[in-house]
């Protein structure tokens, strides 16, 4: 095994209300010719503002509108010289928008061998900080994960944009982030490797722990603030956990069973429509069950996810009355994930099926228990 350990991170991370204003000077560090990639909705909303910011910074930017899925062909087309821009003359690629826009910008940066700057307008996962590029086919089936040579050169998270978006995105981001502590721990305890291909550093594990603690302290207040469209200290802390700590935690600490289960959920009936972070939230419960966590911890974690509105059952993921065959299929696909080996001990498909069964039964019991409690205290 490779005895080296690697730490990877974006070169700059800027977060706060009005962070977008910093974009021009951040881009100017890389040259004067940025290409900005976003979907039609985001460019419609922010294109003008970003355009004048970049002009003020003395940059001559071009814009590319993303349509459809991030397929290899779509990324090739975006990176090809077009009528409006000779992409050979691009100094830096900017991704502006949600996950798709950022993945598209990363895919183009990879093809042009240029740095990428990510400007997320929602905080639904940690993709803005990571070097991972999710690639899909035309039917929105993920076909693979490419990797940038280095992490984004800068990440610009304007929290005023985050609170202007629906809270469901940030809530999903919390689901993606909360698992990282247990995934890094699983990777560290066994013989697992991080996405960098090396054993995790203590730093990765420490950041994943901090991510979890920050979520427990600030998720309720942060999600409430987002609901009200207000940027508060809770909101800032939560966004930092979801975008920065979560990304650093998994790239330097490793993924594990929770993210492996998303392989099974992505094509599953109903659950296919849920967001990545919602998949990961439920999948974390399965991971902790499979790892034999104490009953008090499992009840605490389930209650917390329920309190902040994340799914604790397949039904809440959009898959009511899952059949034995459907659960088997989720477990079978989970076994194909590369990070499945990142556990203290190896795990079988049968054990995953059994853990899913226990999570589902606990969810039923918890929902019944809290319904009874609220009936009992009702006036
Ligand atoms: Zn994730």
mmCIF file of C-alpha atoms and ligand atoms in Angstrom:
data_model
loop_
_atom_site.group_PDB
_atom_site.id
_atom_site.type_symbol
_atom_site.label_atom_id
_atom_site.label_comp_id
_atom_site.label_asym_id
_atom_site.label_seq_id
_atom_site.Cartn_x
_atom_site.Cartn_y
_atom_site.Cartn_z
ATOM 1 C CA UNK A 1 0.000 0.000 0.000
ATOM 2 C CA UNK A 2 1.085 3.546 -0.737
ATOM 3 C CA UNK A 3 2.635 4.848 2.520
ATOM 4 C CA UNK A 4 2.036 8.491 1.542
ATOM 5 C CA UNK A 5 -0.908 10.519 2.779
ATOM 6 C CA UNK A 6 -2.221 13.473 0.815
ATOM 7 C CA UNK A 7 -4.231 16.533 1.805
ATOM 8 C CA UNK A 8 -6.198 18.351 -0.914
ATOM 9 C CA UNK A 9 -8.291 21.513 -0.701
ATOM 10 C CA UNK A 10 -9.369 24.528 -2.742
ATOM 11 C CA UNK A 11 -6.767 27.334 -2.751
ATOM 12 C CA UNK A 12 -9.337 29.922 -1.629
ATOM 13 C CA UNK A 13 -12.716 29.674 0.069
ATOM 14 C CA UNK A 14 -14.806 32.826 0.410
ATOM 15 C CA UNK A 15 -18.148 32.728 2.223
ATOM 16 C CA UNK A 16 -20.557 35.363 3.457
ATOM 17 C CA UNK A 17 -23.266 37.827 2.439
ATOM 18 C CA UNK A 18 -22.199 39.543 -0.772
ATOM 19 C CA UNK A 19 -19.265 37.149 -1.361
ATOM 20 C CA UNK A 20 -20.071 37.356 -5.073
ATOM 21 C CA UNK A 21 -18.442 40.814 -5.090
ATOM 22 C CA UNK A 22 -15.067 39.094 -4.553
ATOM 23 C CA UNK A 23 -15.365 37.101 -7.790
ATOM 24 C CA UNK A 24 -13.663 39.635 -10.058
ATOM 25 C CA UNK A 25 -10.469 39.943 -8.033
ATOM 26 C CA UNK A 26 -10.301 36.166 -7.466
ATOM 27 C CA UNK A 27 -10.573 35.523 -11.196
ATOM 28 C CA UNK A 28 -8.055 38.246 -12.060
ATOM 29 C CA UNK A 29 -5.392 36.149 -10.266
ATOM 30 C CA UNK A 30 -5.713 33.638 -13.101
ATOM 31 C CA UNK A 31 -5.861 35.938 -16.135
ATOM 32 C CA UNK A 32 -8.267 38.236 -17.908
ATOM 33 C CA UNK A 33 -10.349 35.772 -19.924
ATOM 34 C CA UNK A 34 -12.809 33.769 -17.820
ATOM 35 C CA UNK A 35 -15.548 31.636 -19.361
ATOM 36 C CA UNK A 36 -18.672 31.504 -17.195
ATOM 37 C CA UNK A 37 -20.826 28.368 -17.390
ATOM 38 C CA UNK A 38 -24.335 28.275 -15.953
ATOM 39 C CA UNK A 39 -27.822 27.110 -16.786
ATOM 40 C CA UNK A 40 -30.321 29.466 -18.413
ATOM 41 C CA UNK A 41 -32.189 30.069 -15.133
ATOM 42 C CA UNK A 42 -29.123 31.170 -13.174
ATOM 43 C CA UNK A 43 -27.636 33.227 -16.008
ATOM 44 C CA UNK A 44 -30.994 34.943 -16.351
ATOM 45 C CA UNK A 45 -31.031 35.714 -12.653
ATOM 46 C CA UNK A 46 -27.383 36.660 -12.104
ATOM 47 C CA UNK A 47 -25.790 37.045 -15.524
ATOM 48 C CA UNK A 48 -26.122 40.821 -15.630
ATOM 49 C CA UNK A 49 -24.764 41.340 -12.106
ATOM 50 C CA UNK A 50 -21.850 38.972 -12.672
ATOM 51 C CA UNK A 51 -21.206 40.565 -16.051
ATOM 52 C CA UNK A 52 -20.791 44.048 -14.597
ATOM 53 C CA UNK A 53 -18.661 42.728 -11.712
ATOM 54 C CA UNK A 54 -16.267 41.140 -14.186
ATOM 55 C CA UNK A 55 -16.155 44.211 -16.432
ATOM 56 C CA UNK A 56 -15.354 46.359 -13.372
ATOM 57 C CA UNK A 57 -12.477 43.979 -12.599
ATOM 58 C CA UNK A 58 -11.129 44.544 -16.127
ATOM 59 C CA UNK A 59 -11.954 41.036 -17.328
ATOM 60 C CA UNK A 60 -13.287 40.067 -20.709
ATOM 61 C CA UNK A 61 -15.637 37.192 -19.986
ATOM 62 C CA UNK A 62 -17.575 34.884 -22.260
ATOM 63 C CA UNK A 63 -20.663 32.915 -21.266
ATOM 64 C CA UNK A 64 -21.830 29.414 -22.048
ATOM 65 C CA UNK A 65 -25.349 28.238 -21.318
ATOM 66 C CA UNK A 66 -25.667 24.688 -20.110
ATOM 67 C CA UNK A 67 -28.570 22.644 -21.476
ATOM 68 C CA UNK A 68 -29.518 19.104 -20.523
ATOM 69 C CA UNK A 69 -27.330 16.620 -18.672
ATOM 70 C CA UNK A 70 -23.568 16.690 -18.016
ATOM 71 C CA UNK A 71 -22.592 13.968 -20.434
ATOM 72 C CA UNK A 72 -19.097 13.524 -21.845
ATOM 73 C CA UNK A 73 -20.420 14.753 -25.223
ATOM 74 C CA UNK A 74 -22.025 17.835 -23.625
ATOM 75 C CA UNK A 75 -18.766 18.668 -21.828
ATOM 76 C CA UNK A 76 -16.791 18.197 -25.064
ATOM 77 C CA UNK A 77 -19.198 20.577 -26.837
ATOM 78 C CA UNK A 78 -18.922 23.199 -24.076
ATOM 79 C CA UNK A 79 -15.123 22.984 -24.218
ATOM 80 C CA UNK A 80 -14.939 23.154 -28.018
ATOM 81 C CA UNK A 81 -14.143 26.442 -29.757
ATOM 82 C CA UNK A 82 -17.462 28.095 -30.581
ATOM 83 C CA UNK A 83 -18.673 31.105 -32.523
ATOM 84 C CA UNK A 84 -18.689 33.271 -29.413
ATOM 85 C CA UNK A 85 -15.449 32.183 -27.863
ATOM 86 C CA UNK A 86 -12.190 30.520 -28.722
ATOM 87 C CA UNK A 87 -11.850 28.344 -25.657
ATOM 88 C CA UNK A 88 -8.148 27.952 -26.396
ATOM 89 C CA UNK A 89 -7.902 31.517 -25.097
ATOM 90 C CA UNK A 90 -9.658 30.851 -21.806
ATOM 91 C CA UNK A 91 -7.649 31.484 -18.625
ATOM 92 C CA UNK A 92 -10.105 30.224 -16.040
ATOM 93 C CA UNK A 93 -13.482 28.460 -15.994
ATOM 94 C CA UNK A 94 -16.286 29.648 -13.714
ATOM 95 C CA UNK A 95 -19.208 27.447 -12.673
ATOM 96 C CA UNK A 96 -22.210 29.508 -11.594
ATOM 97 C CA UNK A 97 -25.325 27.810 -10.212
ATOM 98 C CA UNK A 98 -26.340 24.418 -8.820
ATOM 99 C CA UNK A 99 -24.661 21.032 -9.015
ATOM 100 C CA UNK A 100 -25.088 20.641 -12.764
ATOM 101 C CA UNK A 101 -23.462 23.979 -13.604
ATOM 102 C CA UNK A 102 -20.535 23.268 -11.292
ATOM 103 C CA UNK A 103 -20.013 19.778 -12.701
ATOM 104 C CA UNK A 104 -20.160 21.212 -16.229
ATOM 105 C CA UNK A 105 -17.574 23.872 -15.370
ATOM 106 C CA UNK A 106 -15.298 21.269 -13.786
ATOM 107 C CA UNK A 107 -15.649 18.980 -16.804
ATOM 108 C CA UNK A 108 -14.723 21.865 -19.114
ATOM 109 C CA UNK A 109 -11.782 22.867 -16.886
ATOM 110 C CA UNK A 110 -10.558 19.280 -17.037
ATOM 111 C CA UNK A 111 -10.716 19.280 -20.832
ATOM 112 C CA UNK A 112 -9.040 22.688 -21.208
ATOM 113 C CA UNK A 113 -6.546 22.043 -18.402
ATOM 114 C CA UNK A 114 -7.458 25.362 -16.753
ATOM 115 C CA UNK A 115 -8.301 26.217 -13.131
ATOM 116 C CA UNK A 116 -11.954 26.298 -12.127
ATOM 117 C CA UNK A 117 -13.711 28.687 -9.747
ATOM 118 C CA UNK A 118 -17.029 27.477 -8.337
ATOM 119 C CA UNK A 119 -19.833 29.861 -7.402
ATOM 120 C CA UNK A 120 -22.659 27.765 -5.946
ATOM 121 C CA UNK A 121 -26.053 29.459 -5.711
ATOM 122 C CA UNK A 122 -27.448 26.649 -3.537
ATOM 123 C CA UNK A 123 -25.779 24.538 -0.823
ATOM 124 C CA UNK A 124 -27.232 21.097 -1.529
ATOM 125 C CA UNK A 125 -23.928 19.199 -1.317
ATOM 126 C CA UNK A 126 -20.153 19.639 -1.049
ATOM 127 C CA UNK A 127 -19.363 19.503 -4.759
ATOM 128 C CA UNK A 128 -18.193 23.181 -4.894
ATOM 129 C CA UNK A 129 -15.026 22.380 -2.894
ATOM 130 C CA UNK A 130 -14.234 18.964 -4.301
ATOM 131 C CA UNK A 131 -12.246 17.780 -7.301
ATOM 132 C CA UNK A 132 -14.913 15.206 -8.172
ATOM 133 C CA UNK A 133 -16.887 15.658 -11.399
ATOM 134 C CA UNK A 134 -20.110 13.631 -11.595
ATOM 135 C CA UNK A 135 -20.823 12.551 -15.178
ATOM 136 C CA UNK A 136 -24.251 11.383 -16.380
ATOM 137 C CA UNK A 137 -25.916 9.923 -19.443
ATOM 138 C CA UNK A 138 -28.863 11.590 -21.205
ATOM 139 C CA UNK A 139 -31.319 9.809 -18.905
ATOM 140 C CA UNK A 140 -29.696 11.366 -15.766
ATOM 141 C CA UNK A 141 -28.060 8.079 -14.771
ATOM 142 C CA UNK A 142 -24.641 8.717 -13.217
ATOM 143 C CA UNK A 143 -22.083 6.876 -15.310
ATOM 144 C CA UNK A 144 -18.913 7.790 -13.444
ATOM 145 C CA UNK A 145 -16.926 10.276 -11.421
ATOM 146 C CA UNK A 146 -14.019 12.058 -13.102
ATOM 147 C CA UNK A 147 -11.453 13.933 -11.025
ATOM 148 C CA UNK A 148 -9.791 17.275 -11.566
ATOM 149 C CA UNK A 149 -6.025 17.326 -11.229
ATOM 150 C CA UNK A 150 -6.429 19.829 -8.377
ATOM 151 C CA UNK A 151 -9.377 21.155 -6.368
ATOM 152 C CA UNK A 152 -11.127 24.332 -7.490
ATOM 153 C CA UNK A 153 -8.823 27.359 -7.374
ATOM 154 C CA UNK A 154 -11.506 29.247 -5.477
ATOM 155 C CA UNK A 155 -14.964 28.634 -4.042
ATOM 156 C CA UNK A 156 -17.265 31.637 -3.662
ATOM 157 C CA UNK A 157 -20.325 31.028 -1.478
ATOM 158 C CA UNK A 158 -22.582 34.067 -1.250
ATOM 159 C CA UNK A 159 -24.881 33.241 1.656
ATOM 160 C CA UNK A 160 -27.440 35.813 0.443
ATOM 161 C CA UNK A 161 -27.904 33.602 -2.629
ATOM 162 C CA UNK A 162 -28.113 30.461 -0.466
ATOM 163 C CA UNK A 163 -30.959 31.877 1.660
ATOM 164 C CA UNK A 164 -32.796 33.129 -1.439
ATOM 165 C CA UNK A 165 -33.048 29.517 -2.685
ATOM 166 C CA UNK A 166 -35.554 26.941 -1.335
ATOM 167 C CA UNK A 167 -34.550 25.524 2.095
ATOM 168 C CA UNK A 168 -34.910 21.985 0.716
ATOM 169 C CA UNK A 169 -31.510 22.378 -0.970
ATOM 170 C CA UNK A 170 -29.658 23.322 2.211
ATOM 171 C CA UNK A 171 -31.492 20.563 4.108
ATOM 172 C CA UNK A 172 -30.263 18.010 1.561
ATOM 173 C CA UNK A 173 -26.767 19.464 1.946
ATOM 174 C CA UNK A 174 -26.967 18.721 5.661
ATOM 175 C CA UNK A 175 -27.830 15.096 4.845
ATOM 176 C CA UNK A 176 -24.776 14.803 2.599
ATOM 177 C CA UNK A 177 -22.524 16.397 5.241
ATOM 178 C CA UNK A 178 -23.675 14.692 8.433
ATOM 179 C CA UNK A 179 -22.514 11.284 7.182
ATOM 180 C CA UNK A 180 -18.914 12.370 6.657
ATOM 181 C CA UNK A 181 -17.858 11.892 10.284
ATOM 182 C CA UNK A 182 -18.879 8.221 10.234
ATOM 183 C CA UNK A 183 -17.587 7.622 6.739
ATOM 184 C CA UNK A 184 -14.147 9.046 7.562
ATOM 185 C CA UNK A 185 -14.123 7.037 10.794
ATOM 186 C CA UNK A 186 -14.980 3.850 8.884
ATOM 187 C CA UNK A 187 -12.281 4.517 6.325
ATOM 188 C CA UNK A 188 -9.718 5.296 9.032
ATOM 189 C CA UNK A 189 -10.573 2.268 11.160
ATOM 190 C CA UNK A 190 -10.129 -0.213 8.319
ATOM 191 C CA UNK A 191 -7.725 -0.261 5.417
ATOM 192 C CA UNK A 192 -9.699 2.169 3.262
ATOM 193 C CA UNK A 193 -8.409 4.946 1.066
ATOM 194 C CA UNK A 194 -9.675 8.452 0.343
ATOM 195 C CA UNK A 195 -10.661 9.615 -3.164
ATOM 196 C CA UNK A 196 -6.990 10.689 -3.440
ATOM 197 C CA UNK A 197 -6.069 7.006 -3.303
ATOM 198 C CA UNK A 198 -4.175 7.187 -0.027
ATOM 199 C CA UNK A 199 -4.902 6.392 3.619
ATOM 200 C CA UNK A 200 -6.727 9.248 5.395
ATOM 201 C CA UNK A 201 -4.856 11.900 7.322
ATOM 202 C CA UNK A 202 -5.897 12.667 10.896
ATOM 203 C CA UNK A 203 -6.743 16.116 9.566
ATOM 204 C CA UNK A 204 -9.463 14.665 7.321
ATOM 205 C CA UNK A 205 -10.999 12.783 10.232
ATOM 206 C CA UNK A 206 -10.824 15.887 12.467
ATOM 207 C CA UNK A 207 -12.581 18.041 9.878
ATOM 208 C CA UNK A 208 -15.296 15.421 9.398
ATOM 209 C CA UNK A 209 -15.810 15.391 13.191
ATOM 210 C CA UNK A 210 -16.046 19.184 13.242
ATOM 211 C CA UNK A 211 -18.541 19.018 10.391
ATOM 212 C CA UNK A 212 -20.785 16.756 12.453
ATOM 213 C CA UNK A 213 -20.504 18.870 15.617
ATOM 214 C CA UNK A 214 -21.276 22.048 13.661
ATOM 215 C CA UNK A 215 -24.378 20.476 12.159
ATOM 216 C CA UNK A 216 -25.648 19.275 15.526
ATOM 217 C CA UNK A 217 -25.184 22.766 16.977
ATOM 218 C CA UNK A 218 -26.456 24.882 14.082
ATOM 219 C CA UNK A 219 -28.730 22.846 11.768
ATOM 220 C CA UNK A 220 -32.023 23.718 13.451
ATOM 221 C CA UNK A 221 -31.238 27.444 13.655
ATOM 222 C CA UNK A 222 -29.569 27.533 10.250
ATOM 223 C CA UNK A 223 -32.440 25.859 8.417
ATOM 224 C CA UNK A 224 -34.915 28.148 10.181
ATOM 225 C CA UNK A 225 -32.908 31.210 9.096
ATOM 226 C CA UNK A 226 -32.832 29.906 5.512
ATOM 227 C CA UNK A 227 -36.600 29.444 5.629
ATOM 228 C CA UNK A 228 -36.924 33.121 6.632
ATOM 229 C CA UNK A 229 -34.384 34.246 4.032
ATOM 230 C CA UNK A 230 -32.038 35.582 6.729
ATOM 231 C CA UNK A 231 -28.250 35.283 6.923
ATOM 232 C CA UNK A 232 -27.495 34.598 10.616
ATOM 233 C CA UNK A 233 -24.482 33.129 12.494
ATOM 234 C CA UNK A 234 -26.286 29.731 12.579
ATOM 235 C CA UNK A 235 -26.817 29.910 8.820
ATOM 236 C CA UNK A 236 -23.183 30.823 8.165
ATOM 237 C CA UNK A 237 -21.952 27.970 10.380
ATOM 238 C CA UNK A 238 -24.265 25.481 8.711
ATOM 239 C CA UNK A 239 -23.259 26.501 5.185
ATOM 240 C CA UNK A 240 -19.576 26.198 6.139
ATOM 241 C CA UNK A 241 -20.205 22.663 7.441
ATOM 242 C CA UNK A 242 -22.176 21.668 4.338
ATOM 243 C CA UNK A 243 -19.905 23.114 1.654
ATOM 244 C CA UNK A 244 -16.395 23.346 3.097
ATOM 245 C CA UNK A 245 -16.027 20.897 6.002
ATOM 246 C CA UNK A 246 -18.050 18.192 4.291
ATOM 247 C CA UNK A 247 -15.922 18.443 1.137
ATOM 248 C CA UNK A 248 -12.594 18.517 2.959
ATOM 249 C CA UNK A 249 -13.810 15.751 5.264
ATOM 250 C CA UNK A 250 -14.612 13.277 2.518
ATOM 251 C CA UNK A 251 -11.740 14.034 0.168
ATOM 252 C CA UNK A 252 -9.186 13.748 2.958
ATOM 253 C CA UNK A 253 -11.067 11.340 5.235
ATOM 254 C CA UNK A 254 -12.768 8.979 2.786
ATOM 255 C CA UNK A 255 -16.292 7.864 1.937
ATOM 256 C CA UNK A 256 -17.858 4.656 3.165
ATOM 257 C CA UNK A 257 -21.079 2.642 3.264
ATOM 258 C CA UNK A 258 -23.432 5.649 3.371
ATOM 259 C CA UNK A 259 -22.251 6.948 0.002
ATOM 260 C CA UNK A 260 -22.042 3.389 -1.372
ATOM 261 C CA UNK A 261 -25.783 3.010 -0.743
ATOM 262 C CA UNK A 262 -26.540 5.942 -3.063
ATOM 263 C CA UNK A 263 -25.605 3.585 -5.918
ATOM 264 C CA UNK A 264 -28.615 1.503 -4.993
ATOM 265 C CA UNK A 265 -30.920 4.462 -4.411
ATOM 266 C CA UNK A 266 -30.212 6.432 -7.596
ATOM 267 C CA UNK A 267 -32.163 4.034 -9.871
ATOM 268 C CA UNK A 268 -34.678 2.923 -7.189
ATOM 269 C CA UNK A 269 -38.442 3.415 -7.613
ATOM 270 C CA UNK A 270 -39.478 6.808 -6.247
ATOM 271 C CA UNK A 271 -36.178 7.316 -4.401
ATOM 272 C CA UNK A 272 -34.580 8.173 -7.742
ATOM 273 C CA UNK A 273 -36.273 11.586 -7.514
ATOM 274 C CA UNK A 274 -34.850 12.408 -4.063
ATOM 275 C CA UNK A 275 -31.747 14.591 -3.776
ATOM 276 C CA UNK A 276 -28.291 13.117 -3.197
ATOM 277 C CA UNK A 277 -28.134 14.455 0.371
ATOM 278 C CA UNK A 278 -31.503 12.898 1.208
ATOM 279 C CA UNK A 279 -30.170 9.544 0.017
ATOM 280 C CA UNK A 280 -27.074 9.952 2.166
ATOM 281 C CA UNK A 281 -29.071 10.874 5.303
ATOM 282 C CA UNK A 282 -31.113 7.651 5.219
ATOM 283 C CA UNK A 283 -28.036 5.691 4.129
ATOM 284 C CA UNK A 284 -26.125 6.919 7.174
ATOM 285 C CA UNK A 285 -28.687 5.207 9.402
ATOM 286 C CA UNK A 286 -28.092 1.980 7.476
ATOM 287 C CA UNK A 287 -24.326 2.368 7.838
ATOM 288 C CA UNK A 288 -24.553 2.857 11.608
ATOM 289 C CA UNK A 289 -26.914 -0.131 11.898
ATOM 290 C CA UNK A 290 -24.534 -2.277 9.889
ATOM 291 C CA UNK A 291 -21.631 -1.125 12.059
ATOM 292 C CA UNK A 292 -23.516 -2.172 15.176
ATOM 293 C CA UNK A 293 -23.873 1.273 16.750
ATOM 294 C CA UNK A 294 -25.511 1.406 20.181
ATOM 295 C CA UNK A 295 -29.305 1.633 20.276
ATOM 296 C CA UNK A 296 -29.248 5.040 22.064
ATOM 297 C CA UNK A 297 -27.051 6.481 19.313
ATOM 298 C CA UNK A 298 -29.307 5.119 16.580
ATOM 299 C CA UNK A 299 -32.411 6.554 18.249
ATOM 300 C CA UNK A 300 -30.668 9.906 18.761
ATOM 301 C CA UNK A 301 -29.509 10.100 15.144
ATOM 302 C CA UNK A 302 -32.906 9.033 13.781
ATOM 303 C CA UNK A 303 -34.679 11.632 15.961
ATOM 304 C CA UNK A 304 -32.281 14.355 14.864
ATOM 305 C CA UNK A 305 -32.757 13.627 11.153
ATOM 306 C CA UNK A 306 -36.507 13.607 11.717
ATOM 307 C CA UNK A 307 -36.381 16.906 13.609
ATOM 308 C CA UNK A 308 -34.626 18.669 10.743
ATOM 309 C CA UNK A 309 -36.842 17.050 8.116
ATOM 310 C CA UNK A 310 -34.473 14.539 6.523
ATOM 311 C CA UNK A 311 -35.760 11.088 5.496
ATOM 312 C CA UNK A 312 -35.472 8.242 8.004
ATOM 313 C CA UNK A 313 -37.200 5.577 5.898
ATOM 314 C CA UNK A 314 -37.447 4.434 2.294
ATOM 315 C CA UNK A 315 -41.038 5.657 2.342
ATOM 316 C CA UNK A 316 -39.851 9.185 3.158
ATOM 317 C CA UNK A 317 -37.362 8.876 0.298
ATOM 318 C CA UNK A 318 -40.324 8.313 -2.025
ATOM 319 C CA UNK A 319 -40.300 4.506 -1.995
ATOM 320 C CA UNK A 320 -43.267 3.288 0.099
ATOM 321 C CA UNK A 321 -43.768 -0.440 0.766
ATOM 322 C CA UNK A 322 -40.399 -1.505 -0.643
ATOM 323 C CA UNK A 323 -40.470 -5.189 -1.600
ATOM 324 C CA UNK A 324 -37.834 -7.743 -0.630
ATOM 325 C CA UNK A 325 -36.635 -7.770 -4.245
ATOM 326 C CA UNK A 326 -36.278 -3.980 -4.283
ATOM 327 C CA UNK A 327 -34.254 -3.962 -1.069
ATOM 328 C CA UNK A 328 -32.086 -6.793 -2.444
ATOM 329 C CA UNK A 329 -31.427 -4.735 -5.563
ATOM 330 C CA UNK A 330 -30.400 -1.670 -3.491
ATOM 331 C CA UNK A 331 -27.974 -3.863 -1.543
ATOM 332 C CA UNK A 332 -26.636 -5.519 -4.702
ATOM 333 C CA UNK A 333 -25.819 -2.182 -6.349
ATOM 334 C CA UNK A 334 -24.325 -0.915 -3.073
ATOM 335 C CA UNK A 335 -21.829 -3.794 -3.220
ATOM 336 C CA UNK A 336 -20.463 -2.384 -6.527
ATOM 337 C CA UNK A 337 -19.355 0.964 -5.007
ATOM 338 C CA UNK A 338 -15.590 1.523 -4.724
ATOM 339 C CA UNK A 339 -15.787 2.946 -1.181
ATOM 340 C CA UNK A 340 -17.597 -0.071 0.245
ATOM 341 C CA UNK A 341 -14.268 -1.363 1.540
ATOM 342 C CA UNK A 342 -13.891 1.735 3.738
ATOM 343 C CA UNK A 343 -15.228 0.098 6.885
ATOM 344 C CA UNK A 344 -13.582 -1.356 9.965
ATOM 345 C CA UNK A 345 -14.454 -4.825 8.586
ATOM 346 C CA UNK A 346 -15.831 -6.120 5.315
ATOM 347 C CA UNK A 347 -19.588 -6.374 4.900
ATOM 348 C CA UNK A 348 -21.869 -8.710 2.926
ATOM 349 C CA UNK A 349 -24.966 -8.021 0.858
ATOM 350 C CA UNK A 350 -27.033 -10.013 3.382
ATOM 351 C CA UNK A 351 -25.811 -7.771 6.210
ATOM 352 C CA UNK A 352 -26.792 -4.665 4.236
ATOM 353 C CA UNK A 353 -30.287 -6.083 3.634
ATOM 354 C CA UNK A 354 -30.625 -6.866 7.356
ATOM 355 C CA UNK A 355 -29.438 -3.361 8.349
ATOM 356 C CA UNK A 356 -31.975 -1.782 5.972
ATOM 357 C CA UNK A 357 -34.702 -3.900 7.592
ATOM 358 C CA UNK A 358 -33.748 -2.664 11.068
ATOM 359 C CA UNK A 359 -33.678 0.989 9.928
ATOM 360 C CA UNK A 360 -37.139 0.630 8.405
ATOM 361 C CA UNK A 361 -38.566 -0.982 11.558
ATOM 362 C CA UNK A 362 -37.043 1.708 13.786
ATOM 363 C CA UNK A 363 -38.514 4.443 11.565
ATOM 364 C CA UNK A 364 -41.974 2.866 11.890
ATOM 365 C CA UNK A 365 -41.615 2.621 15.673
ATOM 366 C CA UNK A 366 -40.328 6.191 15.947
ATOM 367 C CA UNK A 367 -43.133 7.646 13.841
ATOM 368 C CA UNK A 368 -45.737 5.727 15.889
ATOM 369 C CA UNK A 369 -44.072 6.762 19.176
ATOM 370 C CA UNK A 370 -43.998 10.462 18.321
ATOM 371 C CA UNK A 371 -47.587 10.384 17.012
ATOM 372 C CA UNK A 372 -48.701 8.820 20.299
ATOM 373 C CA UNK A 373 -46.723 11.398 22.275
ATOM 374 C CA UNK A 374 -48.210 14.334 20.397
ATOM 375 C CA UNK A 375 -51.723 12.914 20.800
ATOM 376 C CA UNK A 376 -51.084 12.497 24.524
ATOM 377 C CA UNK A 377 -49.948 16.106 24.989
ATOM 378 C CA UNK A 378 -52.597 17.627 22.735
ATOM 379 C CA UNK A 379 -55.062 19.810 24.671
HETATM 380 ZN ZN1 LIG B 1 -22.009 13.283 -1.249
#
